[in-house]
Coordinates of C-alpha atoms in Angstrom, one line a residue:
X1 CA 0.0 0.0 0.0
X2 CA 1.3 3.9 -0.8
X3 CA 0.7 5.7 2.3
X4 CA 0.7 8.7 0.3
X5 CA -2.2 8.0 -1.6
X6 CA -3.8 7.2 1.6
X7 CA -2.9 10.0 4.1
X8 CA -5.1 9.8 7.1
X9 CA -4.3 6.1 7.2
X10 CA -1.0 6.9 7.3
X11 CA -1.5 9.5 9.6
X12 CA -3.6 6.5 11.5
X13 CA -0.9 4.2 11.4
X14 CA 2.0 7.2 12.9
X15 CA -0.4 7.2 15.5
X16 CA -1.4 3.6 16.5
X17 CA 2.2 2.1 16.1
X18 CA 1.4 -1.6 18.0
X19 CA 3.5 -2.4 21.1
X20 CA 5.3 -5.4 21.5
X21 CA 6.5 -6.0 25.5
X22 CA 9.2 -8.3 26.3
X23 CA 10.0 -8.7 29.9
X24 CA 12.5 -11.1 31.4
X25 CA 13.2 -11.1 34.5
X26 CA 15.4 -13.5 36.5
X27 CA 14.7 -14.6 40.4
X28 CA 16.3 -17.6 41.8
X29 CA 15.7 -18.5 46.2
X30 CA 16.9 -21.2 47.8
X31 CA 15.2 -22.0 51.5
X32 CA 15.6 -24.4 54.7
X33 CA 14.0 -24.3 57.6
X34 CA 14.6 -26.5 60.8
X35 CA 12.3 -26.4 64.1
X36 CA 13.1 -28.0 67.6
X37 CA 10.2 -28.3 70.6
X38 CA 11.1 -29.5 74.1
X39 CA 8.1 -31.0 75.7
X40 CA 6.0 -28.0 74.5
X41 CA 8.1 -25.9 76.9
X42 CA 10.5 -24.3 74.2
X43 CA 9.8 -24.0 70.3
X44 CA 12.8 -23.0 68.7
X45 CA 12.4 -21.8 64.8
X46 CA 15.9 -21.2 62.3
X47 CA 15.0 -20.1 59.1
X48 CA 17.7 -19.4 56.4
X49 CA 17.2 -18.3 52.3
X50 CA 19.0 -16.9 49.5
X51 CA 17.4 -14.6 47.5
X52 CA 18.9 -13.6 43.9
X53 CA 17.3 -11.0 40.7
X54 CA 18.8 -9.6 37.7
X55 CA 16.9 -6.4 39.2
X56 CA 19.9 -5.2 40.6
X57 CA 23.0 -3.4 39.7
X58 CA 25.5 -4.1 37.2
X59 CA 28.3 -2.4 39.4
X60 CA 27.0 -3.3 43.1
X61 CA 27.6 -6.8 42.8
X62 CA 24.8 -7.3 44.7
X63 CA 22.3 -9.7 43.4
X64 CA 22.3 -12.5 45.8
X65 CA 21.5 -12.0 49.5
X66 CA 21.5 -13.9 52.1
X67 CA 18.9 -14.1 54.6
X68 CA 18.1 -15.8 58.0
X69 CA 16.2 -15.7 61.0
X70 CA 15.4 -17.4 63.8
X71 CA 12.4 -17.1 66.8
X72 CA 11.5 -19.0 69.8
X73 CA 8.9 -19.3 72.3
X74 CA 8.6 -20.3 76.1
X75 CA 5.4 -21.8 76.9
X76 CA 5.4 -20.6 81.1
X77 CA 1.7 -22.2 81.9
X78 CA 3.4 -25.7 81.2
X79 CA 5.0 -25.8 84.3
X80 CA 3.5 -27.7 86.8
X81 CA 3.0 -24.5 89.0
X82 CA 1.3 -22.7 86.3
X83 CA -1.5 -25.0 85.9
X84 CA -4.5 -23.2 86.9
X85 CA -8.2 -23.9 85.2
X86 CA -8.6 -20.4 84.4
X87 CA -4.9 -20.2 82.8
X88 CA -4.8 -21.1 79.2
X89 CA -1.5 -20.3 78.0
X90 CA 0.9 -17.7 79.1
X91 CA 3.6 -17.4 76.2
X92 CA 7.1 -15.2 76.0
X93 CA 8.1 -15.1 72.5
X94 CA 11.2 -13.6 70.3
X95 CA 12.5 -13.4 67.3
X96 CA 15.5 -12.0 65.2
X97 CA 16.2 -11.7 61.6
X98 CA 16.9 -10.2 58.3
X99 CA 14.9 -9.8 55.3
X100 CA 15.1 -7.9 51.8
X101 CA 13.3 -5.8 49.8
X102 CA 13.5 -4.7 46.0
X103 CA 11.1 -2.6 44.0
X104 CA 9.7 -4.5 40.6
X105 CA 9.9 -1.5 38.4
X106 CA 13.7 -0.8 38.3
X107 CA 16.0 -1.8 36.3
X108 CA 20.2 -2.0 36.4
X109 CA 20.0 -1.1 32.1
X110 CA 18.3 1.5 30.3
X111 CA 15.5 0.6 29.1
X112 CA 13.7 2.4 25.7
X113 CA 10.3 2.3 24.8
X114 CA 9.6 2.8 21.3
X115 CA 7.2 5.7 19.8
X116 CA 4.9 6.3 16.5
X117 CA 7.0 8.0 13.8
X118 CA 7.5 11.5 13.9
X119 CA 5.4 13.4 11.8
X120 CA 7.9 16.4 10.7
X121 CA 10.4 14.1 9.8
X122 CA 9.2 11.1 8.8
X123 CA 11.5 9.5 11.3
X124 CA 10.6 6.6 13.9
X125 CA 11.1 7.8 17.3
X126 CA 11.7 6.6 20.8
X127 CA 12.2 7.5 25.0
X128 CA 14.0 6.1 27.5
X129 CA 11.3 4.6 30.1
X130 CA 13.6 3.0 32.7
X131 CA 16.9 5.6 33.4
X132 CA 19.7 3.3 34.1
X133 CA 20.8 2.3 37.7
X134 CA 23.3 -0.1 37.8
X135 CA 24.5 0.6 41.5
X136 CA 21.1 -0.3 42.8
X137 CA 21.7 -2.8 46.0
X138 CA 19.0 -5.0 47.9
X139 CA 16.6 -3.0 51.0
X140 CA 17.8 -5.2 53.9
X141 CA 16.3 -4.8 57.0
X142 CA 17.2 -6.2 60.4
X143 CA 14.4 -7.1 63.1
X144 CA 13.8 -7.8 66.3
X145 CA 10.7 -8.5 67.9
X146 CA 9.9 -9.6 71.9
X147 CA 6.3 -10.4 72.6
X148 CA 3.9 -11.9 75.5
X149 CA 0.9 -14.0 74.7
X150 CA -2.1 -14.7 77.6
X151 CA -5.3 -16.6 77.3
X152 CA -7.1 -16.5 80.8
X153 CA -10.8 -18.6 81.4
X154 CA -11.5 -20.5 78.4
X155 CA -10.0 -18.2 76.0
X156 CA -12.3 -15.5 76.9
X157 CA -9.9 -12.9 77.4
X158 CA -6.4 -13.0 75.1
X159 CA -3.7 -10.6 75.4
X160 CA -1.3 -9.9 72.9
X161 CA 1.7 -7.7 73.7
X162 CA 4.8 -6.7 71.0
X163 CA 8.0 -4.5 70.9
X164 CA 9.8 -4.5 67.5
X165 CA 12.8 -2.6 66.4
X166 CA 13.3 -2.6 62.9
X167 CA 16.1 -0.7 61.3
X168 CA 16.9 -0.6 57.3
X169 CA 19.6 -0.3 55.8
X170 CA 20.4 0.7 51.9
X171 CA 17.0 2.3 52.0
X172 CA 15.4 2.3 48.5
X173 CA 14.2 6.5 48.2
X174 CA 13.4 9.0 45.5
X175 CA 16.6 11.2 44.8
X176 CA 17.0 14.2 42.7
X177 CA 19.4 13.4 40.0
X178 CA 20.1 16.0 36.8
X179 CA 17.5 16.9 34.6
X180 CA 19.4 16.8 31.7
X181 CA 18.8 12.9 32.0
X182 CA 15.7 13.5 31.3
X183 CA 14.2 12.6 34.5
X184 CA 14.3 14.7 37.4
X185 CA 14.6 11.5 40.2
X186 CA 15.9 8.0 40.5
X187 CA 15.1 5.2 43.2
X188 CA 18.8 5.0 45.1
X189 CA 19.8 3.3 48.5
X190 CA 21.1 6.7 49.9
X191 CA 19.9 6.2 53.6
X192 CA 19.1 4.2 57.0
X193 CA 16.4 4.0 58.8
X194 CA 15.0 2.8 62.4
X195 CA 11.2 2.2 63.3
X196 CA 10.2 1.1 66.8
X197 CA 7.5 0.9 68.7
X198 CA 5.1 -1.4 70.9
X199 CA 1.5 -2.9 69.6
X200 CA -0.8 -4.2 72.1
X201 CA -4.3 -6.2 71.1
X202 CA -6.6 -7.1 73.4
X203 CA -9.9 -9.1 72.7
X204 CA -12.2 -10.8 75.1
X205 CA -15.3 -12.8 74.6
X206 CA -18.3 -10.9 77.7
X207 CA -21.3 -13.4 76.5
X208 CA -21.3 -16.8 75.0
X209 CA -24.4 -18.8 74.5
X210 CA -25.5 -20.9 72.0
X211 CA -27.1 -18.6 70.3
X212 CA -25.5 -15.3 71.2
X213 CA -21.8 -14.1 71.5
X214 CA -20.7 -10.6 72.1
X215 CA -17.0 -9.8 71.6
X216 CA -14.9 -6.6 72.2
X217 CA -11.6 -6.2 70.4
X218 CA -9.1 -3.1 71.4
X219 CA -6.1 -2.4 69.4
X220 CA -3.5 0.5 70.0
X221 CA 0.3 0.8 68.6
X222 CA 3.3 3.1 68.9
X223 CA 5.7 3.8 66.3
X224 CA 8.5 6.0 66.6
X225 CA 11.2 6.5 63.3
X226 CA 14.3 7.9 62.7
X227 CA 16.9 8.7 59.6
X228 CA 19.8 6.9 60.9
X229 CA 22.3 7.9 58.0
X230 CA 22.2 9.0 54.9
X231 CA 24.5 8.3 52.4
X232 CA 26.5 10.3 49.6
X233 CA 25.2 14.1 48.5
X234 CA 23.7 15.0 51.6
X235 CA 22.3 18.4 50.5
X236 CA 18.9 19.2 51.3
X237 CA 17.8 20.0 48.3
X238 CA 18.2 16.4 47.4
X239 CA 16.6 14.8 50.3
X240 CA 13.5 16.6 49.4
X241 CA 12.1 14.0 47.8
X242 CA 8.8 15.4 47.2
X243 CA 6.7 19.2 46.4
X244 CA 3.2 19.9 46.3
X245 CA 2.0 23.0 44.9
X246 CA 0.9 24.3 48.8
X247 CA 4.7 24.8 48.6
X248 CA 4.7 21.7 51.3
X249 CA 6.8 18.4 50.6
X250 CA 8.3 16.0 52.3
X251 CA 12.0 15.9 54.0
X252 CA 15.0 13.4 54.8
X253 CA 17.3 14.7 57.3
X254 CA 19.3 12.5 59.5
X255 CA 18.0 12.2 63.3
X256 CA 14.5 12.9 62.4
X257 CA 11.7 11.1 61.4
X258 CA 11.1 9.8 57.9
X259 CA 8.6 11.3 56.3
X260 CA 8.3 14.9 58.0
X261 CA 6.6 17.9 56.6
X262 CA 8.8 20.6 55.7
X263 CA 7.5 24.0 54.3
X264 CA 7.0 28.1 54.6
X265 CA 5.7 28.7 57.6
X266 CA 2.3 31.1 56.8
X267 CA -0.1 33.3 58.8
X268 CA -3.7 32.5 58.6
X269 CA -5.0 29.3 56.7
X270 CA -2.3 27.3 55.0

């Protein structure tokens, strides 16, 4: 067919060009557990895996981590002097570990989508849809969690407390990199980062019949965070990772919390 006998298909066809998506994308883990219980007194958990992607940088070297974690539990109302009828179970658990993170849309290449052919010039065109970022490194995060369990008179009331301390490392953020790239910011690990805090559930069963049951559940939770380090350019310009047009966005600054508001300050309504 001559296109130019045929302009508005042609014009039809610069404009519908059809898209052909070819993702590959490589994840290999490798995983082992053991567990140990002693007379139902102590549980013991070890858990250990390797994790690898093609996701992640060329330069970084980084594409297989290692993984592990282990948690037990002490079961206190199996002693003989815990045996009460209205005791269930009174439980002290713990765990440690570390786990990793990577986000699905990144890439260590460039990646180029094509576009329709450009009218002016008659010449197929393209953009770059994934900017390069071969020193991108695994999100690990170390954890630690103590807890206490309770189940008093037939499971009617259960008592759940936690404390966890979670700090990441290599933190995967938004940072401003030159425009002339033709983006304006890039997912890098430029920081660390510590969440802690204490969740406590409570539930309890006040009438049980056959054919009625009323329930109460109370949750409440405490979570404090704080920018451990951050890495590299530590300008602030850079670390603020995000504007709105109230002129308000949002700031990374080491030995506060992630996340805080940072602005103008105004008179009257903001």
């Amino acid at each position: 067919v001559n296109l130019t006998d045929y302009p508005t298909y042609a014009n039809w066809l610069a404009a519908n060009v059809p898209v052909i998506t070819d993702n590959k994308n490589n994840t290999v883990s490798l995983y082992a557990s053991v567990s140990y219980s002693y007379y139902n007194y102590f549980t013991l958990n070890a858990n250990a895996r390797v994790d690898g992607s093609n996701k992640f940088g060329d330069r970084s070297n980084d594409k297989l981590l290692p993984i592990w974690s282990v948690s037990g539990a002490y079961n206190i109302s199996e002693h003989d002097w815990m045996q009460y009828n209205w005791i269930d179970y009174i439980r002290l658990k713990a765990s440690f570990g570390y786990q990793g993170n990577m986000l699905s849309d990144q890439s260590p290449t460039t990646i180029i989508s094509k576009k329709p052919t450009n009218a002016y010039f008659g010449e197929p065109t393209s953009t770059i849809k994934r900017y390069p970022n071969p020193n991108l490194k695994w999100e690990k995060t170390t954890t630690t969690n103590v807890g206490l369990d309770v189940s008093i008179f037939n499971s009617r009331f259960n008592l759940s407390v936690d404390w966890y301390n979670n700090v990441s490392s290599n933190l995967l953020i938004k940072q401003k990199i030159p425009t002339s790239t033709g983006y304006s910011d890039q997912y890098q690990n430029i920081g660390s980062i510590r969440n802690r805090g204490v969740e406590v559930v409570l539930n309890s069963t006040n009438i049980r019949t056959k054919d009625f049951a009323w329930t109460m559940d109370f949750n409440i939770a405490f979570n404090r965070s704080k920018v451990l380090d951050i890495y590299g350019d530590n300008s602030e310009t850079n670390n603020f990772i995000q504007t709105y047009e109230s002129r308000m966005g949002f700031k990374i600054e080491k030995g506060k919390p992630m996340g805080q508001f940072y602005g103008l300050v105004y008179d009257g309504l903001y």
